[in-house]
Short mmCIF file of C-alpha atoms and ligand atoms in Angstrom, two decimals:
data_model
loop_
_atom_site.label_atom_id
_atom_site.label_comp_id
_atom_site.label_asym_id
_atom_site.label_seq_id
_atom_site.Cartn_x
_atom_site.Cartn_y
_atom_site.Cartn_z
CA MET R 4 -172.95 149.37 40.19
CA ALA R 5 -171.59 151.45 42.63
CA VAL R 6 -173.70 152.45 45.90
CA ALA R 7 -172.77 155.61 47.79
CA SER R 8 -172.46 154.89 51.55
CA ARG R 9 -174.98 156.37 54.06
CA ALA R 10 -172.52 159.49 54.73
CA ASP R 11 -171.95 159.93 51.30
CA THR R 12 -175.56 159.81 50.32
CA ALA R 13 -176.08 162.36 53.12
CA ARG R 14 -173.47 164.49 51.45
CA VAL R 15 -174.78 164.66 48.02
CA PHE R 16 -178.08 165.69 49.27
CA ALA R 17 -176.88 168.33 51.94
CA ARG R 18 -174.28 169.95 49.78
CA VAL R 19 -175.74 169.03 45.92
CA LEU R 20 -179.13 168.86 45.89
CA LEU R 21 -180.86 170.69 49.09
CA PRO R 22 -178.91 174.44 48.25
CA THR R 23 -180.32 173.30 44.45
CA LEU R 24 -183.55 173.11 45.89
CA ALA R 25 -183.14 176.25 48.37
CA LYS R 26 -182.19 178.59 45.79
CA GLY R 27 -185.61 178.36 44.35
CA VAL R 28 -185.80 175.98 40.99
CA ILE R 29 -189.07 177.25 39.67
CA LEU R 30 -188.59 180.91 41.26
CA ARG R 31 -185.49 181.73 42.72
CA ARG R 32 -185.62 183.09 46.16
CA PRO R 33 -183.18 186.43 46.23
CA GLY R 34 -181.81 185.76 50.01
CA VAL R 35 -181.18 182.29 49.48
CA VAL R 36 -179.09 183.26 46.12
CA ALA R 37 -177.16 185.87 47.75
CA ALA R 38 -176.25 183.76 50.56
CA ALA R 39 -175.34 181.19 47.81
CA GLU R 40 -172.98 183.61 46.27
CA LYS R 41 -171.25 184.98 49.63
CA LEU R 42 -170.64 181.01 50.68
CA ARG R 43 -169.77 179.70 46.89
CA LEU R 44 -172.14 176.78 47.38
CA ASP R 45 -172.03 175.91 43.87
CA GLY R 46 -168.21 175.25 44.34
CA SER R 47 -168.74 172.98 47.23
CA ALA R 48 -171.35 171.42 45.04
CA VAL R 49 -169.18 170.88 42.27
CA ARG R 50 -166.18 169.20 44.67
CA THR R 51 -168.74 166.97 46.37
CA VAL R 52 -169.96 165.25 42.96
CA ARG R 53 -166.11 165.26 41.54
CA ARG R 54 -165.16 163.30 44.79
CA MET R 55 -167.86 160.85 44.18
CA ARG R 56 -166.45 160.24 40.89
CA GLU R 57 -162.95 159.68 42.13
CA ARG R 58 -164.09 157.58 45.07
CA TYR R 59 -166.50 155.47 42.96
CA GLY R 60 -165.45 155.73 39.68
CA PRO R 61 -167.60 156.70 36.26
CA GLU R 62 -170.62 154.51 36.54
CA PRO R 63 -173.95 155.81 37.72
CA LEU R 64 -173.78 156.18 41.54
CA ARG R 65 -176.52 154.52 43.52
CA LEU R 66 -177.86 156.71 46.17
CA ARG R 67 -179.16 154.95 49.28
CA VAL R 68 -182.74 156.38 49.80
CA THR R 69 -185.04 154.01 51.17
CA GLY R 70 -187.89 153.17 48.83
CA ARG R 71 -187.00 154.97 45.99
CA SER R 72 -183.91 154.21 43.43
CA PHE R 73 -181.85 157.16 42.72
CA ALA R 74 -178.91 156.91 40.31
CA LEU R 75 -176.29 160.08 40.14
CA LEU R 76 -174.57 160.32 36.61
CA LEU R 77 -170.96 161.11 36.85
CA ASP R 78 -169.76 160.20 33.19
CA PRO R 79 -170.29 162.64 29.97
CA ALA R 80 -171.22 159.59 27.78
CA ASP R 81 -174.21 158.45 30.16
CA VAL R 82 -175.32 161.89 30.19
CA GLN R 83 -175.42 161.90 26.40
CA ARG R 84 -177.29 158.13 26.47
CA LEU R 85 -179.39 159.42 28.99
CA LEU R 86 -180.72 162.44 26.87
CA ASP R 87 -180.79 160.53 23.60
CA GLN R 88 -182.97 157.99 24.64
CA SER R 89 -185.80 160.45 26.19
CA PRO R 90 -188.71 160.40 26.75
CA GLU R 91 -188.31 156.57 26.21
CA PRO R 92 -187.09 155.00 27.96
CA PHE R 93 -186.04 158.16 30.35
CA ALA R 94 -189.31 160.10 30.69
CA LEU R 95 -188.85 163.83 31.24
CA ALA R 96 -192.01 164.05 33.51
CA THR R 97 -190.59 162.61 36.67
CA LYS R 98 -192.65 162.57 39.93
CA GLU R 99 -190.69 165.58 41.22
CA LYS R 100 -191.24 167.50 38.07
CA ARG R 101 -194.90 166.57 38.27
CA ALA R 102 -195.26 167.53 41.54
CA ALA R 103 -193.71 171.06 40.82
CA LEU R 104 -195.22 171.93 37.67
CA GLY R 105 -198.29 171.07 38.43
CA HIS R 106 -199.10 174.23 40.49
CA PHE R 107 -198.99 176.50 37.52
CA GLN R 108 -198.71 174.44 34.44
CA PRO R 109 -200.06 171.01 34.91
CA HIS R 110 -200.47 170.69 30.92
CA GLY R 111 -197.33 171.70 30.13
CA VAL R 112 -195.15 169.31 27.68
CA LEU R 113 -192.65 169.10 30.16
CA ALA R 114 -195.60 167.56 32.82
CA SER R 115 -196.75 165.30 29.91
CA ARG R 116 -196.49 161.62 28.78
CA GLY R 117 -197.27 159.58 26.01
CA ALA R 118 -199.42 160.60 23.24
CA ALA R 119 -200.05 164.14 24.80
CA ARG R 120 -196.71 164.93 25.24
CA GLU R 121 -195.94 164.02 21.94
CA ARG R 122 -198.60 166.38 20.43
CA ARG R 123 -197.68 169.04 22.85
CA ARG R 124 -194.09 168.83 21.89
CA GLU R 125 -194.69 169.30 18.32
CA PHE R 126 -196.71 172.06 19.06
CA ASN R 127 -194.14 174.07 21.41
CA GLU R 128 -191.30 173.37 18.62
CA GLN R 129 -193.59 174.95 16.13
CA ALA R 130 -194.85 177.94 18.04
CA LEU R 131 -191.41 178.93 19.53
CA ARG R 132 -189.74 179.70 16.26
CA PRO R 133 -188.04 182.82 16.26
CA ASP R 134 -189.14 185.63 14.00
CA ARG R 135 -188.49 189.22 13.27
CA ARG R 136 -191.10 190.26 15.39
CA CYS R 137 -189.81 188.87 18.62
CA VAL R 138 -186.42 190.34 17.72
CA ASP R 139 -187.74 193.99 17.06
CA VAL R 140 -190.05 193.68 20.22
CA VAL R 141 -187.13 193.08 22.41
CA ARG R 142 -185.22 196.19 20.60
CA ASP R 143 -188.14 198.52 21.34
CA GLU R 144 -188.00 197.82 25.09
CA VAL R 145 -184.27 197.60 25.65
CA ASP R 146 -183.87 200.98 23.89
CA LEU R 147 -186.07 202.44 26.54
CA LEU R 148 -184.32 200.76 29.07
CA VAL R 149 -180.85 202.03 27.83
CA ARG R 150 -182.46 205.85 27.90
CA HIS R 151 -183.62 205.21 31.47
CA ALA R 152 -180.03 203.69 32.25
CA ALA R 153 -178.23 206.47 30.49
CA SER R 154 -180.06 208.80 32.76
CA THR R 155 -179.57 207.41 35.78
CA GLY R 156 -175.97 206.16 35.15
CA VAL R 157 -176.95 202.81 36.30
CA LEU R 158 -178.06 199.42 34.84
CA ASP R 159 -179.44 197.16 37.84
CA TRP R 160 -181.55 194.10 38.08
CA ASP R 161 -184.49 195.72 38.74
CA SER R 162 -184.83 198.12 36.03
CA PHE R 163 -183.38 195.24 33.56
CA ALA R 164 -186.47 192.69 34.83
CA GLN R 165 -188.95 195.21 34.14
CA ALA R 166 -187.89 195.71 30.80
CA TRP R 167 -187.34 192.10 30.05
CA TRP R 168 -190.95 191.46 31.29
CA ARG R 169 -192.42 193.92 29.22
CA ALA R 170 -190.73 192.48 26.23
CA VAL R 171 -191.89 188.73 27.15
CA ARG R 172 -194.91 190.02 27.63
CA ARG R 173 -195.51 191.62 24.19
CA ILE R 174 -193.73 188.23 22.60
CA VAL R 175 -195.98 185.73 24.27
CA LEU R 176 -199.25 187.30 24.64
CA GLY R 177 -199.27 190.16 22.41
CA ASP R 178 -198.23 193.67 22.15
CA ALA R 179 -201.50 194.58 24.27
CA ALA R 180 -199.96 192.60 27.06
CA ARG R 181 -197.46 194.78 27.57
CA GLN R 182 -198.54 196.63 30.77
CA ASP R 183 -200.30 193.40 32.47
CA GLN R 184 -197.48 193.10 34.97
CA ALA R 185 -200.50 191.78 37.55
CA LEU R 186 -200.83 188.57 35.56
CA THR R 187 -196.88 188.01 35.76
CA ASP R 188 -197.13 188.78 39.23
CA ASP R 189 -199.86 186.26 39.77
CA LEU R 190 -197.95 183.83 38.06
CA ALA R 191 -195.11 184.35 40.23
CA LYS R 192 -197.24 183.61 43.13
CA LEU R 193 -198.05 180.23 41.57
CA ARG R 194 -194.34 179.75 40.85
CA ALA R 195 -193.14 180.39 44.59
CA ALA R 196 -195.75 177.78 45.51
CA ALA R 197 -194.27 175.20 43.19
CA ASN R 198 -190.64 175.78 44.19
CA TRP R 199 -192.40 173.54 47.37
CA ALA R 200 -193.55 170.92 44.98
CA TYR R 201 -195.72 168.42 47.22
CA LEU R 202 -195.03 170.00 50.32
CA ARG R 203 -197.62 173.11 49.66
CA PRO R 204 -200.96 172.58 48.41
CA ARG R 205 -202.11 173.70 45.22
CA ARG R 206 -203.76 177.16 44.74
CA GLU R 207 -206.11 175.76 41.82
CA ALA R 208 -208.40 179.18 42.24
CA LEU R 209 -205.36 181.15 41.27
CA ARG R 210 -204.24 179.01 38.57
CA ARG R 211 -207.57 178.88 36.94
CA ASP R 212 -208.01 182.63 36.97
CA VAL R 213 -204.39 182.95 35.74
CA GLU R 214 -205.04 180.48 32.75
CA ARG R 215 -208.57 182.52 32.09
CA ARG R 216 -206.46 185.81 32.09
CA LEU R 217 -203.84 184.40 29.67
CA ALA R 218 -206.50 182.91 27.37
CA ARG R 219 -208.16 186.20 27.09
CA HIS R 220 -204.81 187.74 25.76
CA LEU R 221 -204.56 184.84 23.46
CA GLU R 222 -207.92 185.54 22.31
CA ARG R 223 -207.69 189.06 21.34
CA ASN R 224 -204.29 189.49 20.39
CA ALA R 225 -203.59 188.27 16.71
CA ASP R 226 -199.85 188.92 17.83
CA ALA R 227 -199.91 186.05 20.34
CA LEU R 228 -197.51 183.01 20.33
CA ALA R 229 -200.22 180.66 20.78
CA PRO R 230 -204.22 180.27 19.92
CA PRO R 231 -206.30 180.06 23.15
CA GLU R 232 -206.82 176.20 22.88
CA MET R 233 -203.05 175.76 23.51
CA VAL R 234 -203.14 178.22 26.66
CA GLY R 235 -201.84 175.05 28.83
CA GLN R 236 -198.24 175.59 27.33
CA VAL R 237 -198.23 179.30 28.07
CA PRO R 238 -197.04 179.23 31.59
CA HIS R 239 -194.06 177.30 30.82
CA TRP R 240 -192.96 179.89 28.24
CA LEU R 241 -193.24 182.89 30.63
CA PHE R 242 -191.47 180.88 33.60
CA ALA R 243 -188.74 180.09 31.38
CA PHE R 244 -188.27 183.33 29.78
CA ASP R 245 -187.38 184.53 33.43
CA ALA R 246 -183.95 182.55 33.13
CA ALA R 247 -183.27 184.07 29.57
CA GLY R 248 -183.58 187.49 31.43
CA ILE R 249 -180.96 186.15 34.24
CA ALA R 250 -178.59 184.61 31.90
CA THR R 251 -178.32 188.05 29.91
CA MET R 252 -177.66 190.23 32.69
CA ARG R 253 -174.98 187.52 33.59
CA ALA R 254 -173.54 187.52 30.30
CA LEU R 255 -173.34 191.46 30.54
CA ALA R 256 -171.13 190.72 33.91
CA VAL R 257 -168.56 188.90 31.89
CA GLY R 258 -168.40 191.29 28.91
CA GLY R 259 -170.63 189.42 26.30
CA SER R 260 -172.24 190.80 23.56
CA ASP R 261 -174.23 188.36 21.57
CA ARG R 262 -176.28 184.96 21.60
CA TRP R 263 -172.39 182.74 22.04
CA ALA R 264 -172.28 184.70 25.34
CA VAL R 265 -175.85 183.72 26.26
CA LEU R 266 -174.88 180.26 25.78
CA GLU R 267 -171.73 180.76 27.57
CA SER R 268 -173.63 182.37 30.70
CA VAL R 269 -175.68 179.34 30.79
CA ARG R 270 -172.84 176.94 30.78
CA LEU R 271 -170.88 178.78 33.77
CA TRP R 272 -174.20 179.36 35.65
CA PRO R 273 -176.66 176.99 34.31
CA THR R 274 -180.20 177.88 34.99
CA THR R 275 -181.56 174.76 34.94
CA PRO R 276 -178.80 172.91 37.20
CA VAL R 277 -180.67 169.85 37.76
CA ILE R 278 -181.70 167.79 34.89
CA LEU R 279 -184.11 164.92 35.85
CA ARG R 280 -185.28 161.52 34.24
CA GLU R 281 -187.31 158.74 35.35
CA SER R 282 -187.21 155.23 33.41
CA THR R 283 -190.22 153.61 32.41
CA ILE R 284 -188.70 150.12 32.04
CA ALA R 285 -185.21 148.63 33.56
CA THR R 286 -182.45 150.04 32.01
CA ARG R 287 -178.66 148.36 31.82
CA TRP R 288 -175.66 150.33 32.81
CA HIS R 289 -172.14 149.20 32.69
CA GLY R 290 -173.39 145.72 32.79
CA SER R 291 -175.41 146.40 35.67
CA TRP R 292 -179.60 146.76 35.92
CA LEU R 293 -181.09 149.79 37.43
CA PRO R 294 -184.64 148.77 37.95
CA GLU R 295 -187.97 150.59 36.56
CA GLY R 296 -188.75 153.92 38.01
CA THR R 297 -185.31 154.90 38.95
CA THR R 298 -184.80 158.71 39.01
CA PHE R 299 -181.49 159.79 37.13
CA VAL R 300 -179.75 162.98 38.24
CA VAL R 301 -177.43 165.19 36.34
CA PHE R 302 -175.97 168.17 37.91
CA THR R 303 -174.78 170.10 35.23
CA PRO R 304 -172.62 172.65 37.04
CA TYR R 305 -170.18 169.49 37.66
CA PHE R 306 -170.12 168.97 34.07
CA HIS R 307 -169.88 172.49 32.92
CA ARG R 308 -167.00 173.17 35.19
CA ASP R 309 -164.65 170.24 35.33
CA ALA R 310 -161.26 171.53 35.21
CA THR R 311 -160.03 167.85 34.95
CA ARG R 312 -161.69 167.81 31.28
CA LEU R 313 -162.28 171.64 30.22
CA PRO R 314 -159.55 173.97 29.97
CA PHE R 315 -161.71 176.61 30.00
CA ALA R 316 -163.77 175.86 32.86
CA ASP R 317 -163.74 178.75 35.14
CA ARG R 318 -163.42 181.80 32.36
CA PHE R 319 -165.52 183.40 29.78
CA ALA R 320 -165.07 181.23 26.43
CA PRO R 321 -167.94 182.20 24.01
CA GLU R 322 -165.58 180.69 21.36
CA VAL R 323 -166.43 177.35 22.76
CA TRP R 324 -169.86 177.94 21.14
CA ARG R 325 -169.19 179.49 18.33
CA GLU R 326 -166.69 176.87 17.02
CA GLY R 327 -169.23 174.11 17.54
CA THR R 328 -168.53 172.27 20.50
CA THR R 329 -168.45 168.34 20.67
CA ASP R 330 -168.78 167.87 24.41
CA PRO R 331 -171.68 165.70 24.91
CA ALA R 332 -172.03 167.12 28.57
CA LEU R 333 -172.32 170.86 28.11
CA VAL R 334 -176.22 170.62 28.21
CA PRO R 335 -177.42 174.32 29.61
CA PHE R 336 -180.04 173.61 26.98
CA SER R 337 -180.57 169.80 27.73
CA GLY R 338 -180.14 167.45 24.71
CA GLY R 339 -181.61 164.92 22.65
CA PRO R 340 -185.49 164.78 21.78
CA GLY R 341 -185.84 166.78 24.91
CA VAL R 342 -183.68 169.42 24.09
CA CYS R 343 -185.30 173.18 25.14
CA PRO R 344 -187.79 173.87 22.15
CA GLY R 345 -187.26 177.59 23.20
CA ARG R 346 -183.65 177.49 22.77
CA ASP R 347 -183.28 179.46 19.38
CA LEU R 348 -185.82 182.27 20.79
CA VAL R 349 -183.77 182.44 23.62
CA LEU R 350 -180.78 182.98 21.98
CA GLU R 351 -182.04 185.25 19.37
CA THR R 352 -183.87 187.45 22.09
CA ALA R 353 -181.22 187.69 24.78
CA GLY R 354 -178.84 187.98 22.05
CA GLU R 355 -180.50 190.98 20.49
CA ALA R 356 -180.86 192.58 24.36
CA LEU R 357 -177.18 192.24 24.49
CA ALA R 358 -176.07 193.58 21.13
CA VAL R 359 -178.23 196.81 21.64
CA LEU R 360 -177.15 197.11 25.28
CA ARG R 361 -173.43 196.94 24.73
CA SER R 362 -173.55 199.17 21.23
CA GLN R 363 -175.30 202.16 23.06
CA LEU R 364 -174.16 201.90 26.50
CA GLU R 365 -170.21 201.70 28.15
CA PHE R 366 -169.73 199.50 30.96
CA GLY R 367 -167.02 198.86 33.41
CA PRO R 368 -164.28 196.00 33.06
CA PRO R 369 -165.97 192.41 33.29
CA LEU R 370 -165.93 190.22 36.41
CA ARG R 371 -162.33 188.89 37.20
CA GLU R 372 -161.18 185.28 36.25
CA PRO R 373 -161.41 182.64 37.30
CA LEU R 374 -165.20 183.27 37.56
CA PRO R 375 -167.00 182.54 41.20
CA PRO R 376 -169.05 179.36 41.09
CA THR R 377 -172.13 181.35 41.81
CA LEU R 378 -173.66 184.84 40.50
CA ASN R 379 -176.23 186.27 42.12
CA HIS R 380 -178.26 188.03 39.32
CA PHE R 381 -180.21 190.18 41.85
CA GLY R 382 -177.62 191.94 43.09
CA LEU R 383 -175.81 192.66 39.49
CA ARG R 384 -175.30 196.51 38.93
CA PHE R 385 -173.48 198.22 36.35
CA PRO R 386 -172.41 201.61 36.22
CA VAL R 387 -173.12 203.15 32.64
CA HIS R 388 -172.84 205.78 30.37
CA ARG R 389 -173.76 206.10 26.72
CA SER R 390 -171.20 205.50 24.02
CA GLY R 391 -169.62 208.00 21.59
C1 HEM I 90 -181.88 180.52 29.33
C2 HEM I 90 -182.74 180.14 29.14
C3 HEM I 90 -183.44 178.79 28.93
C4 HEM I 90 -182.63 177.82 29.34
C5 HEM I 90 -181.52 177.52 29.95
C6 HEM I 90 -183.67 176.73 29.11
C7 HEM I 90 -183.29 175.24 29.16
C8 HEM I 90 -184.03 174.07 29.39
C9 HEM I 90 -183.75 173.00 29.85
C10 HEM I 90 -182.67 172.39 30.41
C11 HEM I 90 -184.65 172.05 29.38
C12 HEM I 90 -185.16 170.40 29.69
C13 HEM I 90 -185.40 170.48 31.17
C14 HEM I 90 -185.80 168.91 31.60
O1 HEM I 90 -185.53 168.08 30.84
O2 HEM I 90 -186.15 168.65 32.58
C15 HEM I 90 -185.96 173.02 28.89
C16 HEM I 90 -187.47 172.44 28.64
C17 HEM I 90 -187.99 173.26 28.05
N1 HEM I 90 -187.83 174.65 27.60
FE1 HEM I 90 -186.33 176.05 28.07
N2 HEM I 90 -184.83 176.93 28.71
C18 HEM I 90 -184.76 178.37 28.57
C19 HEM I 90 -185.63 179.19 28.27
C20 HEM I 90 -186.84 178.79 27.34
C21 HEM I 90 -187.99 179.70 27.19
C22 HEM I 90 -187.75 181.08 27.05
C23 HEM I 90 -188.99 178.97 26.35
C24 HEM I 90 -190.31 178.88 25.75
C25 HEM I 90 -190.83 180.04 25.28
C26 HEM I 90 -188.47 177.47 26.95
C27 HEM I 90 -189.48 176.33 26.34
C28 HEM I 90 -189.05 174.86 26.98
C29 HEM I 90 -190.04 173.91 26.85
C30 HEM I 90 -191.29 174.10 26.45
C31 HEM I 90 -189.62 172.79 27.58
C32 HEM I 90 -190.25 171.42 28.04
C33 HEM I 90 -189.56 170.76 26.68
C34 HEM I 90 -190.18 169.22 26.82
O3 HEM I 90 -190.77 168.85 27.73
O4 HEM I 90 -190.18 168.53 25.70
N3 HEM I 90 -187.42 177.19 27.53
N4 HEM I 90 -185.26 174.41 28.69
#
């Protein structure tokens, strides 16, 4: 199996993994995201991975890290295998994920293994099925946002995020939680610490307090998405709806107006740019063995923007999703048994937000193609006026 030289291992860390970590995996850091856009860091990351594939071939590339086994995937068929064979023998709950998620959701399905994982996964799949109510809540809150934007002449990230979080609190915790911004702000503090995984001590007292306040909403509100005993799954939902808001604003920037545009937004700018798995047994790849405990790394921007494979790599191409893509490495929501169980809920809610905004407001021209490798959502600001 190909093993990267020390210099190439350093390149992969410096240009691919560290910039991704620096942007904030769990809670985005506005300053770093803005710098990443300016320096086109995702472009450099994609080029670095492409160079590795040219230099070492399509097999998983072992990185030289003392005391750990790391493999960078470079081939679409291998990505498909890794995701199809999750969570056994390729576990979702890797060391890094457990360390990060432990700060705010130690009982979440993504941090779980074995029978607990199975139970929690099944619950997530059932609880996250979209229904009429979610769509109505989004329409309600986005209608208010439209009025605000039409009166100021601008739709920017801050005003969008406020409306989005009101909708998210209502969907997840019930209508009565609409104004409880203090709760999602406290969750954001835990997420900020989670960016540091094992490098920051856990704020257990704050975590328990947040969990108690979440449980209180679930107890009182019959329209919440989970019963109080499943409160351990809820922090992930609130955290992940942040990505759905980011994807919606980016879809607006490229002219999108429906759920296909949401998928295309996360193809172009994946909100989970690194998918990790950890093998529970030794596994065989292209004739060679990788030991148990190997961490597999899928850097999705490389596969999603690979101009050598995809003629539409750097343009807005929602038709690829509408017509049903068969590319196994376009995985913004992951794939296989560990696929995002919130995917349909995201497509329904974010798709509705886009449809309402597009039908009621006129926007300027979309971003010019080829589309940039990094798009700082914090800086998005659209001049708008009412349609008709
Ligand atoms: C743009 C929005 C979103 C994207 C792109 C996205 C993408 C993903 C991806 C790539 C994974 C796999 C992570 C991994 O393997 O480590 C995942 C897992 C998950 N997502 Fe999402 N997600 C989004 C929003 C949501 C929302 C809103 C919810 C819930 C309301 C949600 C619930 C989950 C859960 C529970 C898991 C863990 C699944 C498991 O461990 O089996 N996601 N998501």
